[in-house]
Coordinates of C-alpha atoms in Angstrom, one line a residue:
M30 CA -53.6 -60.7 -66.8
S31 CA -50.4 -61.1 -64.7
K32 CA -48.2 -58.7 -63.5
Q33 CA -44.9 -59.3 -61.8
Q34 CA -43.2 -56.6 -60.2
N35 CA -40.0 -56.3 -58.5
Q36 CA -41.2 -55.3 -55.1
A37 CA -41.1 -58.2 -52.5
T38 CA -42.8 -59.3 -49.5
A39 CA -41.3 -61.4 -46.7
L40 CA -42.1 -65.2 -45.3
V41 CA -41.0 -65.1 -41.9
L42 CA -41.3 -68.4 -39.5
P43 CA -40.0 -67.8 -35.8
F44 CA -36.5 -68.2 -34.8
S45 CA -34.6 -67.7 -32.2
G46 CA -31.0 -66.2 -33.4
T47 CA -30.6 -62.5 -34.9
E48 CA -27.4 -61.3 -36.8
T49 CA -25.5 -58.8 -36.1
P50 CA -24.4 -56.5 -39.1
G51 CA -21.0 -55.4 -39.7
T52 CA -19.5 -51.4 -40.4
G53 CA -18.6 -53.2 -43.3
N54 CA -22.3 -52.9 -45.2
L55 CA -22.1 -49.3 -44.1
I56 CA -18.9 -48.1 -45.7
K57 CA -20.0 -50.5 -48.9
K58 CA -23.3 -48.5 -49.0
Y59 CA -21.4 -45.4 -48.7
L60 CA -18.6 -45.9 -51.3
Y61 CA -21.0 -47.1 -53.7
H62 CA -22.2 -43.2 -53.7
W63 CA -18.6 -42.1 -53.7
P64 CA -19.5 -39.3 -56.8
L65 CA -21.5 -37.4 -54.5
F66 CA -18.9 -37.4 -51.7
L67 CA -16.2 -36.0 -54.5
L68 CA -19.2 -33.8 -55.6
G69 CA -19.7 -32.2 -51.8
V70 CA -15.9 -32.0 -50.8
V71 CA -15.4 -30.0 -55.3
I72 CA -18.3 -27.4 -54.0
C73 CA -17.4 -26.9 -49.8
M74 CA -13.8 -26.4 -51.5
A75 CA -14.7 -23.7 -54.2
G76 CA -17.0 -22.0 -51.6
A77 CA -13.8 -21.5 -50.0
Y78 CA -11.5 -20.9 -52.2
F79 CA -14.2 -17.8 -53.0
Y80 CA -14.5 -17.3 -49.3
L81 CA -11.0 -17.1 -48.8
Q82 CA -10.6 -14.6 -51.8
R83 CA -13.4 -12.5 -50.1
A84 CA -12.5 -12.6 -46.9
T85 CA -11.2 -9.6 -44.9
P86 CA -7.8 -10.5 -42.7
V87 CA -8.1 -9.9 -39.2
Y88 CA -4.8 -9.1 -37.5
P89 CA -4.0 -9.3 -34.0
I90 CA -2.5 -6.3 -32.2
T91 CA -1.1 -6.6 -28.7
A92 CA 1.0 -3.8 -26.1
T93 CA 2.4 -3.9 -22.8
L94 CA 2.7 -1.6 -19.9
K95 CA 4.4 -1.5 -16.9
F96 CA 4.5 -0.6 -13.4
K97 CA 7.0 0.7 -12.0
T98 CA 6.0 1.5 -8.5
P99 CA 5.4 -0.9 -5.8
T100 CA 2.9 -3.5 -6.4
S101 CA 0.8 -5.9 -5.2
A102 CA -1.6 -8.9 -6.1
S103 CA -5.4 -8.1 -5.0
G104 CA -5.1 -10.7 -2.2
A105 CA -1.4 -9.5 -1.0
P106 CA -1.2 -7.5 2.3
L107 CA 0.4 -4.1 1.9
T108 CA 3.0 -3.6 4.8
I109 CA 5.3 -0.9 3.0
Y110 CA 4.0 1.6 5.6
G111 CA 6.8 2.9 7.8
N112 CA 4.9 5.3 10.2
S113 CA 1.6 7.0 9.5
M114 CA 3.6 10.1 8.0
E115 CA 4.0 7.5 4.5
N116 CA 0.5 7.6 4.3
L117 CA 0.7 11.0 3.3
D118 CA 3.1 10.8 0.2
P119 CA 0.6 9.2 -3.1
A120 CA 3.5 7.9 -4.3
N121 CA 4.5 5.5 -1.6
K122 CA 1.6 4.2 -2.2
P123 CA 1.2 0.4 -3.8
I124 CA -0.6 -0.2 -7.0
I125 CA -2.8 -3.1 -6.7
V126 CA -2.8 -4.4 -10.7
E127 CA -5.9 -5.8 -10.4
N128 CA -7.3 -2.9 -10.2
E129 CA -5.4 -0.9 -12.6
I130 CA -6.7 -3.5 -15.3
E131 CA -10.1 -3.0 -14.1
V132 CA -9.7 1.0 -14.8
M133 CA -8.4 0.2 -17.9
H134 CA -11.0 -1.8 -19.1
S135 CA -13.9 0.0 -17.7
K136 CA -16.2 1.9 -19.9
K137 CA -15.4 4.9 -19.1
I138 CA -11.9 4.6 -20.7
I139 CA -13.0 2.8 -23.7
Y140 CA -15.9 5.7 -24.5
Q141 CA -13.0 8.5 -24.1
V142 CA -11.0 6.2 -27.2
V143 CA -14.3 5.5 -29.4
N144 CA -14.8 9.7 -29.0
N145 CA -11.5 10.7 -29.2
L146 CA -10.7 8.3 -32.1
R147 CA -14.3 8.6 -33.9
L148 CA -14.7 5.0 -34.1
W149 CA -18.8 5.7 -34.4
V150 CA -18.2 6.6 -37.4
D151 CA -17.0 4.4 -40.1
Y152 CA -15.8 5.2 -43.9
S153 CA -16.2 2.4 -46.6
E154 CA -15.9 2.7 -50.3
K155 CA -17.6 0.6 -52.5
K156 CA -15.7 -2.0 -54.8
K157 CA -17.0 -4.3 -57.5
F158 CA -17.6 -6.7 -55.0
T159 CA -16.3 -5.8 -51.6
S160 CA -16.3 -2.3 -49.8
V161 CA -12.8 -0.7 -48.8
D162 CA -12.7 0.2 -44.7
L163 CA -11.1 3.9 -45.1
Y164 CA -10.5 4.8 -41.9
N165 CA -7.5 7.3 -41.4
R166 CA -8.2 7.7 -45.5
S167 CA -11.7 9.2 -45.7
P168 CA -11.9 11.7 -48.4
V169 CA -15.2 13.3 -45.9
Y170 CA -15.4 13.9 -42.0
F171 CA -18.9 13.5 -40.9
T172 CA -19.9 15.9 -37.8
F173 CA -23.3 16.8 -36.8
T174 CA -24.1 20.2 -36.5
D175 CA -26.2 20.3 -33.8
S176 CA -26.4 18.6 -30.9
D177 CA -30.0 17.5 -30.6
Y178 CA -29.8 14.1 -32.6
N179 CA -30.4 10.8 -32.0
I180 CA -28.5 7.7 -33.7
P181 CA -30.6 4.5 -33.2
P182 CA -29.7 1.6 -32.3
S183 CA -29.3 0.2 -35.5
G184 CA -26.8 2.8 -36.7
V185 CA -27.7 5.1 -39.8
S186 CA -26.2 4.2 -43.2
L187 CA -25.3 7.2 -45.7
N188 CA -24.3 6.1 -48.9
I189 CA -22.9 9.5 -51.3
I190 CA -21.4 9.5 -54.3
I191 CA -18.8 12.4 -54.5
Q192 CA -19.6 14.4 -57.7
N193 CA -17.0 17.2 -57.5
H194 CA -15.1 19.2 -54.9
N195 CA -18.2 21.0 -54.1
S196 CA -20.8 18.6 -53.9
F197 CA -21.9 15.1 -53.0
L198 CA -24.8 13.0 -53.8
L199 CA -27.2 11.3 -51.4
K200 CA -28.5 8.4 -52.0
D201 CA -31.6 7.6 -50.9
S202 CA -34.4 5.2 -52.1
K203 CA -37.5 6.9 -50.4
A204 CA -37.3 10.0 -50.7
G205 CA -35.0 10.5 -53.9
D206 CA -31.4 11.0 -54.3
K207 CA -30.2 14.4 -53.7
I208 CA -27.1 16.6 -54.4
Y209 CA -25.6 18.4 -51.2
R210 CA -22.7 20.8 -50.9
F211 CA -20.0 20.0 -48.4
S212 CA -19.7 21.9 -45.4
T213 CA -23.3 22.7 -45.5
P214 CA -26.1 21.2 -42.9
V215 CA -28.1 18.7 -43.9
K216 CA -31.3 17.7 -42.2
S217 CA -32.3 13.9 -41.5
S218 CA -34.3 12.6 -39.1
F219 CA -31.8 11.7 -37.0
G220 CA -30.5 14.8 -36.6
S221 CA -29.0 17.7 -38.3
W222 CA -25.2 16.9 -40.3
Q223 CA -22.6 17.8 -42.8
L224 CA -19.6 16.4 -44.5
N225 CA -16.4 18.1 -45.0
P226 CA -14.0 17.5 -47.3
T227 CA -10.3 16.4 -46.4
R228 CA -7.0 16.0 -47.2
N229 CA -7.4 12.9 -48.6
F230 CA -9.8 14.2 -51.0
S231 CA -8.1 14.3 -54.2
G232 CA -8.6 11.2 -56.3
Y233 CA -11.8 9.8 -54.8
T234 CA -13.9 11.9 -57.6
G235 CA -16.9 9.6 -58.9
A236 CA -16.4 7.3 -56.1
E237 CA -19.1 6.2 -53.7
L238 CA -19.1 5.7 -50.2
T239 CA -20.7 4.6 -47.1
V240 CA -21.3 6.1 -44.4
T241 CA -22.2 4.4 -41.4
V242 CA -22.9 6.3 -38.3
N243 CA -23.4 4.4 -34.7
D244 CA -24.4 5.3 -31.3
P245 CA -21.3 5.9 -29.7
D246 CA -22.6 4.0 -26.0
L247 CA -22.9 0.9 -28.1
V248 CA -20.2 1.0 -30.1
S249 CA -18.2 1.3 -26.8
D250 CA -19.8 -1.6 -25.8
G251 CA -18.4 -3.2 -28.8
K252 CA -14.4 -2.2 -28.1
L253 CA -15.4 -3.0 -24.6
G254 CA -15.4 -6.5 -25.7
A255 CA -13.0 -6.6 -28.2
V256 CA -10.0 -5.2 -26.5
K257 CA -8.7 -7.6 -24.0
V258 CA -6.2 -6.8 -20.7
E259 CA -4.2 -9.1 -18.9
L260 CA -2.0 -9.7 -16.5
E261 CA 1.0 -11.8 -17.6
N262 CA 2.7 -13.0 -15.1
K263 CA 1.4 -12.7 -10.8
D264 CA 5.1 -12.0 -9.8
A265 CA 5.7 -9.4 -12.4
P266 CA 4.2 -6.0 -12.8
F267 CA 3.3 -6.5 -16.9
V268 CA -0.1 -5.8 -18.4
K269 CA -0.8 -7.2 -21.8
L270 CA -3.5 -5.6 -23.8
S271 CA -4.4 -6.9 -27.2
T272 CA -7.1 -6.7 -29.7
S273 CA -8.1 -7.4 -33.2
D274 CA -8.7 -5.5 -36.3
A275 CA -9.5 -5.2 -40.0
V276 CA -7.1 -2.3 -39.8
P277 CA -3.8 -2.5 -38.1
A278 CA -4.0 1.3 -37.6
R279 CA -7.2 1.6 -36.4
G280 CA -6.2 -1.3 -34.0
K281 CA -2.9 0.2 -32.6
D282 CA -4.4 3.4 -32.2
I283 CA -7.1 1.8 -30.3
L284 CA -4.5 0.7 -27.4
N285 CA -2.3 3.5 -28.0
S286 CA -4.9 6.0 -27.3
L287 CA -6.3 3.1 -24.1
M288 CA -3.0 3.2 -22.8
A289 CA -2.4 7.2 -23.1
L290 CA -5.8 8.4 -21.7
Y291 CA -5.1 5.3 -19.0
R292 CA -1.7 7.3 -18.4
A293 CA -3.3 10.5 -18.1
G294 CA -6.1 9.7 -15.9
A295 CA -3.7 7.5 -13.6
Q296 CA -1.2 10.7 -13.3
E297 CA -4.1 13.5 -13.2
E298 CA -5.5 11.1 -10.1
K299 CA -2.1 11.4 -8.4
N300 CA -2.0 14.8 -8.7
E301 CA -5.0 15.5 -7.3
Q302 CA -4.3 13.4 -4.8
T303 CA -0.4 14.8 -4.2
Q304 CA -2.7 18.4 -4.4
K305 CA -4.7 17.6 -1.5
V306 CA -1.9 16.3 0.2
L307 CA -0.1 19.5 -0.3
D308 CA -3.2 21.1 1.2
F309 CA -3.4 19.2 4.1
T310 CA 0.2 19.6 5.0
N311 CA -0.3 22.8 4.3
A312 CA -3.4 23.8 6.4
R313 CA -1.9 21.8 9.0
A314 CA 1.5 23.1 9.2
D315 CA -0.3 26.6 9.6
L316 CA -2.7 25.4 12.0
L317 CA 0.6 24.1 14.6
K318 CA 2.7 27.0 13.6
Q319 CA -0.4 29.1 15.8
Q320 CA -0.6 26.6 18.5
L321 CA 3.2 26.4 18.7
D322 CA 3.5 30.3 19.2
S323 CA 0.5 30.0 21.7
E324 CA 2.1 27.3 23.7
E325 CA 5.1 29.3 23.6
N326 CA 3.7 32.5 25.1
V327 CA 2.2 30.4 27.4
L328 CA 5.6 28.9 28.3
K329 CA 6.7 32.2 28.9
E330 CA 3.4 33.5 30.6
F331 CA 4.4 30.6 32.8
K332 CA 8.0 31.5 33.5
N333 CA 7.7 35.1 33.8
N334 CA 5.1 34.6 36.4
H335 CA 7.5 31.9 38.6
K336 CA 10.4 33.9 38.4
I337 CA 12.0 30.4 36.8
T338 CA 13.6 29.5 33.5
D339 CA 14.5 26.2 34.0
V340 CA 12.4 24.2 36.7
A341 CA 15.0 21.3 37.5
T342 CA 17.8 23.9 37.0
Q343 CA 15.6 26.1 39.4
A344 CA 15.1 23.0 42.2
A345 CA 18.9 22.0 42.2
S346 CA 19.4 25.7 42.8
L347 CA 17.1 25.7 45.6
M348 CA 18.0 22.3 47.5
N349 CA 21.9 23.7 47.0
T350 CA 20.6 27.1 48.8
H351 CA 18.7 25.3 51.4
E352 CA 21.8 22.7 52.1
I353 CA 24.2 25.7 52.4
T354 CA 21.8 27.6 54.5
I355 CA 21.9 24.2 56.5
R356 CA 25.0 23.9 56.8
A357 CA 25.0 27.8 57.9
I358 CA 22.5 27.0 60.8
N359 CA 24.3 24.1 62.2
D360 CA 27.7 26.2 62.2
V361 CA 25.9 28.9 63.9
E362 CA 24.8 26.4 66.2
V363 CA 28.3 25.4 66.8
Q364 CA 29.8 28.8 67.2
L365 CA 26.9 29.5 69.7
S366 CA 27.3 26.4 71.6
T367 CA 31.1 27.3 71.9
L368 CA 30.0 30.8 73.1
A369 CA 27.8 29.7 75.9
S370 CA 30.6 27.4 77.7
L371 CA 32.9 30.1 77.2
E372 CA 29.8 32.8 78.8
N373 CA 30.1 30.1 81.7
Y374 CA 33.7 30.6 82.2
T375 CA 33.7 34.1 82.6
N376 CA 30.3 34.3 84.9
T377 CA 32.5 32.2 87.4
S378 CA 34.5 33.9 90.2
Y379 CA 36.8 31.1 90.9
N380 CA 40.0 32.1 88.4
S381 CA 41.1 28.4 89.0
V382 CA 39.1 27.3 86.7
Q383 CA 40.0 26.1 83.2
L384 CA 39.6 27.9 80.4
P385 CA 36.3 25.5 78.1
A386 CA 38.6 24.2 74.8
G387 CA 37.1 25.6 71.4
S388 CA 38.9 28.4 70.4
E389 CA 39.0 26.9 66.6
N390 CA 35.3 27.9 66.8
L391 CA 35.7 31.2 67.9
P392 CA 34.0 33.5 65.0
D393 CA 35.8 36.5 65.7
H394 CA 40.0 37.4 65.6
S395 CA 39.1 39.8 68.7
L396 CA 37.8 37.1 70.5
V397 CA 40.4 34.7 70.1
T398 CA 43.0 37.1 71.2
L399 CA 41.5 37.1 74.4
Y400 CA 41.0 33.7 74.6
G401 CA 44.6 33.7 73.5
Q402 CA 45.4 36.1 76.5
L403 CA 42.8 34.1 79.0
A404 CA 44.7 31.3 78.5
A405 CA 48.0 32.0 78.8
L406 CA 46.8 33.7 82.3
Q407 CA 45.0 30.8 83.6
L408 CA 48.5 28.9 82.2
Q409 CA 50.7 31.3 84.5
R410 CA 48.4 31.1 87.3
A411 CA 48.5 27.3 87.4
Q412 CA 52.3 27.3 87.1
Q413 CA 52.7 29.4 90.1
A414 CA 50.4 28.1 92.4
A415 CA 52.1 24.5 91.8
I416 CA 54.5 26.0 93.8
T417 CA 53.2 28.8 95.6
P418 CA 49.8 28.8 97.7
E419 CA 46.9 30.3 97.0
A420 CA 47.1 32.8 99.6
N421 CA 50.1 34.3 98.3
P422 CA 49.8 38.3 97.2
V423 CA 51.9 37.0 94.2
F424 CA 48.4 35.7 92.8
I425 CA 46.8 39.1 93.3
P426 CA 48.2 40.9 90.1
I427 CA 47.4 37.8 88.1
D428 CA 43.6 37.6 89.4
K429 CA 43.0 41.6 88.9
Q430 CA 44.8 40.8 85.3
I431 CA 42.4 37.4 84.8
A432 CA 39.3 39.1 86.1
S433 CA 39.4 42.6 83.4
L434 CA 40.1 39.7 80.7
K435 CA 36.8 37.8 82.0
N436 CA 34.9 41.1 81.6
D437 CA 36.3 42.1 78.4
F438 CA 35.5 38.5 76.9
R439 CA 32.7 38.2 78.4
E440 CA 31.0 41.8 76.7
K441 CA 32.9 40.3 73.3
I442 CA 31.0 37.4 73.8
E443 CA 27.8 38.6 74.4
T444 CA 28.3 40.7 71.4
I445 CA 29.3 38.2 69.2
K446 CA 26.6 36.0 70.4
A447 CA 24.0 38.9 69.7
A448 CA 25.3 38.8 66.2
L449 CA 25.3 35.1 65.5
L450 CA 21.8 34.3 67.2
A451 CA 20.7 37.7 64.4
N452 CA 22.6 35.6 61.6
R453 CA 20.4 32.3 62.9
R454 CA 17.1 33.9 62.4
Q455 CA 17.7 35.4 59.1
L456 CA 18.9 31.8 58.2
E457 CA 16.0 30.2 60.0
L458 CA 13.7 32.4 57.7
T459 CA 16.0 32.0 54.4
D460 CA 15.9 28.3 54.9
A461 CA 11.8 28.6 55.3
H462 CA 11.4 30.2 52.3
L463 CA 13.4 27.7 50.0
Q464 CA 11.3 25.0 52.3
S465 CA 8.2 26.6 51.1
S466 CA 9.7 27.1 47.2
L467 CA 10.2 23.4 47.4
S468 CA 7.4 22.5 48.4
T469 CA 6.0 23.9 44.8
I470 CA 8.7 22.4 42.9
P471 CA 6.7 19.6 42.3
S472 CA 3.7 21.1 41.0
L473 CA 5.8 23.5 39.3
E474 CA 7.3 20.9 37.6
K475 CA 4.5 18.8 36.4
E476 CA 2.5 21.4 35.0
Y477 CA 5.8 22.6 33.4
N478 CA 6.3 19.5 32.1
A479 CA 2.8 19.2 30.8
I480 CA 3.4 22.8 28.7
S481 CA 7.0 21.7 27.7
R482 CA 5.6 18.5 26.4
D483 CA 2.8 19.7 24.6
L484 CA 4.9 22.3 22.9
E485 CA 7.6 19.3 22.2
S486 CA 4.9 17.2 20.6
K487 CA 3.5 20.0 17.9
E488 CA 7.3 20.7 17.4
N489 CA 8.2 17.2 16.2
I490 CA 4.5 17.0 14.2
Y491 CA 5.5 20.3 12.6
K492 CA 9.0 18.9 12.0
D493 CA 7.6 16.1 10.3
I494 CA 5.0 17.4 8.4
S495 CA 6.9 20.6 7.2
A496 CA 9.4 17.7 5.7
K497 CA 6.6 15.1 4.2
R498 CA 5.4 18.5 2.3
A499 CA 8.6 19.5 0.9
E500 CA 9.2 15.8 -0.1
V501 CA 5.4 15.5 -1.6
A502 CA 5.9 18.6 -3.2
V503 CA 9.7 17.6 -4.6
R504 CA 8.1 14.6 -5.9
S505 CA 4.6 16.5 -7.9
A506 CA 7.5 18.4 -9.5
S507 CA 9.0 15.5 -10.9
L508 CA 6.1 14.4 -12.9
I509 CA 7.0 10.8 -12.6
Q510 CA 4.8 8.8 -13.6
D511 CA 3.4 5.4 -12.3
S512 CA 3.7 3.3 -15.4
D513 CA 5.3 3.0 -18.5
V514 CA 4.7 1.5 -21.9
V515 CA 7.0 -0.9 -23.1
D516 CA 5.6 -2.0 -26.5
D517 CA 3.7 0.0 -28.5
A518 CA 0.7 -1.5 -29.9
H519 CA 1.6 -3.5 -33.2
A520 CA 0.4 -5.9 -35.2
G521 CA 1.0 -9.4 -36.2
G522 CA 0.2 -11.9 -38.9
A523 CA -3.4 -11.6 -40.0
S524 CA -5.5 -14.5 -37.5
W525 CA -7.5 -15.5 -39.5
P526 CA -8.9 -16.6 -42.0
K527 CA -6.3 -19.0 -42.1
S528 CA -6.0 -21.3 -45.6
S529 CA -5.5 -24.3 -43.7
V530 CA -8.0 -23.9 -41.5
V531 CA -10.5 -23.0 -44.0
Y532 CA -10.0 -26.0 -46.6
G533 CA -9.9 -28.6 -43.7
V534 CA -13.6 -27.5 -42.8
A535 CA -14.5 -27.1 -45.7
F536 CA -13.4 -30.8 -46.9
L537 CA -14.7 -31.7 -43.4
L538 CA -18.3 -30.1 -44.2
G539 CA -18.3 -31.9 -48.5
L540 CA -17.9 -35.3 -46.8
G541 CA -20.5 -34.5 -43.4
A542 CA -23.3 -32.9 -46.4
A543 CA -22.6 -36.1 -48.6
A544 CA -23.3 -38.3 -46.2
G545 CA -26.2 -36.6 -44.3
F546 CA -27.7 -36.3 -47.8
L547 CA -27.8 -40.0 -47.8
Y548 CA -28.7 -40.7 -44.7
S549 CA -31.9 -38.2 -44.6
R550 CA -32.9 -39.7 -47.6
E551 CA -32.9 -43.5 -45.9
S552 CA -34.7 -41.9 -43.2
L553 CA -38.0 -40.5 -45.2
N554 CA -38.0 -43.7 -47.0
D555 CA -41.2 -45.6 -45.7
N556 CA -40.2 -48.0 -48.3
I557 CA -38.7 -51.5 -46.9
I558 CA -35.9 -52.0 -49.2
S559 CA -33.8 -55.3 -46.9
R560 CA -34.4 -57.9 -45.3
K561 CA -32.5 -56.3 -42.2
Q562 CA -35.0 -53.7 -41.9
I563 CA -37.6 -56.1 -41.2
E564 CA -35.4 -57.9 -38.3
D565 CA -34.4 -54.9 -36.7
E566 CA -38.1 -54.1 -36.4
T567 CA -39.6 -57.4 -35.2
E568 CA -36.2 -59.2 -34.0
V569 CA -37.5 -61.9 -35.9
P570 CA -34.7 -64.0 -38.8
V571 CA -35.9 -64.1 -42.5
L572 CA -36.0 -67.6 -43.5
G573 CA -36.2 -66.4 -47.7
E574 CA -37.7 -63.5 -49.2
L575 CA -41.1 -64.4 -52.6
A576 CA -41.3 -62.3 -56.1
Y577 CA -44.8 -60.6 -55.5
Q578 CA -47.3 -61.8 -58.1
D579 CA -50.4 -60.1 -58.6
T580 CA -52.7 -63.0 -60.5
D581 CA -55.8 -64.9 -60.2
E582 CA -54.1 -68.1 -60.9
P583 CA -52.8 -70.4 -58.6
L584 CA -48.9 -70.0 -58.0
V585 CA -47.4 -73.2 -57.0
V586 CA -50.4 -75.6 -56.7
T587 CA -51.3 -76.6 -60.5
A588 CA -52.0 -79.3 -62.5
G589 CA -48.7 -79.1 -64.5
R590 CA -45.8 -77.1 -63.0
S591 CA -46.6 -73.3 -62.2
K592 CA -45.1 -70.6 -65.2
F593 CA -44.3 -68.1 -62.3
A594 CA -41.1 -67.9 -60.8
I595 CA -42.8 -67.8 -57.4
G596 CA -43.6 -71.3 -58.3
E597 CA -40.3 -72.0 -58.3
Q598 CA -39.2 -69.8 -55.1
F599 CA -41.8 -72.2 -53.0
R600 CA -40.8 -75.7 -53.9
V601 CA -36.4 -74.1 -53.4

């Protein structure tokens, strides 16, 4: 019995050449299975359609914040301070925008947003094939009645059915369904809680709700990753806040609350810094006032002890008095010198001796009169002596008069000389006192200047601090914030899903699924189905193909011609 099968075995002979198949065979093979590709595309397109019908749209939400005070990039130098007093004014300090962005995007503020908006509790209503988020529209309000609660990381879901205005049904597959009253504490494994009806309660009787309670800390981490805070332009102090949410109202509330909390925190920090500055300036001003009072008392005591009002004026007055005294002493010396020459004249016995000149330096009018009389007698005697011999008795009356005037003149000179000598001694004592006082002027001036310098320095600091205190107080009272909201949070068109993208991905996925199926089928099939597989593996060309024949009779060499096709294949 013989059998002829469709299997084929190859007769291979050594050959040096190889054939390189083109991509046309691959394309033909895939085109041969076009119904499979069409089926894959139709199935994926149908899936895309149902996805678009049931997918929840996600909306982008953005907001813009502007800084009004001087700003600086993190690497820019801060050069706005004119002097150290400017450092006391928090309003003059520049804002490093990058630092403020980190503050706005901090876990602390996001955590406050989550707690203020109660984003750790989600409310949704179950419909036929989907659930509807009830943000700000929930008929019930979840609260913990005890601070001792423990929310698991995976959160807790409460499935309830509203029975009426007074009660609800809590579905529990383990403990069984139970009916509870609103505003009544319920004890559970994660804590004691209760549900309170809200103003949106009407119309939800019989509705099935899901209340999902999550850990606020984990919710904050999720919101922190969803919110982006970016500097739009390095040269402009505008900060853009963005997020995305399936509920536009919730996304807008998140960004608006974030900006409000940041601005409130920044203003509070600014007020705290301003109050610290005011406290410092008040304390410093009070201390300086006490020091000024002490310095003024020291200066007053110094002036009283040294009997001066102003050292410079006092020194100028002493120097002027010293100069006047020296001139007076010099005048007295001149007068004494004149009197000495006149005294020598009066002590001579010769009337022919001429009277010394210097009547203009005589200090006394009577002495000047006597000097004039003597001068007149001396002139008369000289004129007489010019025409009359000395022995002539005519000179006797004149000589007697001259002798009498000389005696009076001498007595007058002695009296005046004694007065001048006493005056000179007094002037010399006065000058010695003045010189002593002048010698103390440098040390007094140094001490006075030191006290005045300290007093003036403290007065300047006190004036600056008082002015800065008033300036900071005025700015603090004005309540001007460093930032303004340029654009409140607003939602744009749905960013996902986009029908063109979904259908495009579905089309490519359908083609890829069909191609992958064909490739996988070929990869998993161990049978040789083409001569190309042999040529690729052995790199030896195939000269011909022979059919498989299962028989005991000779296939080719027989008495007659073989009745099998394989014999003909050998002959060919």
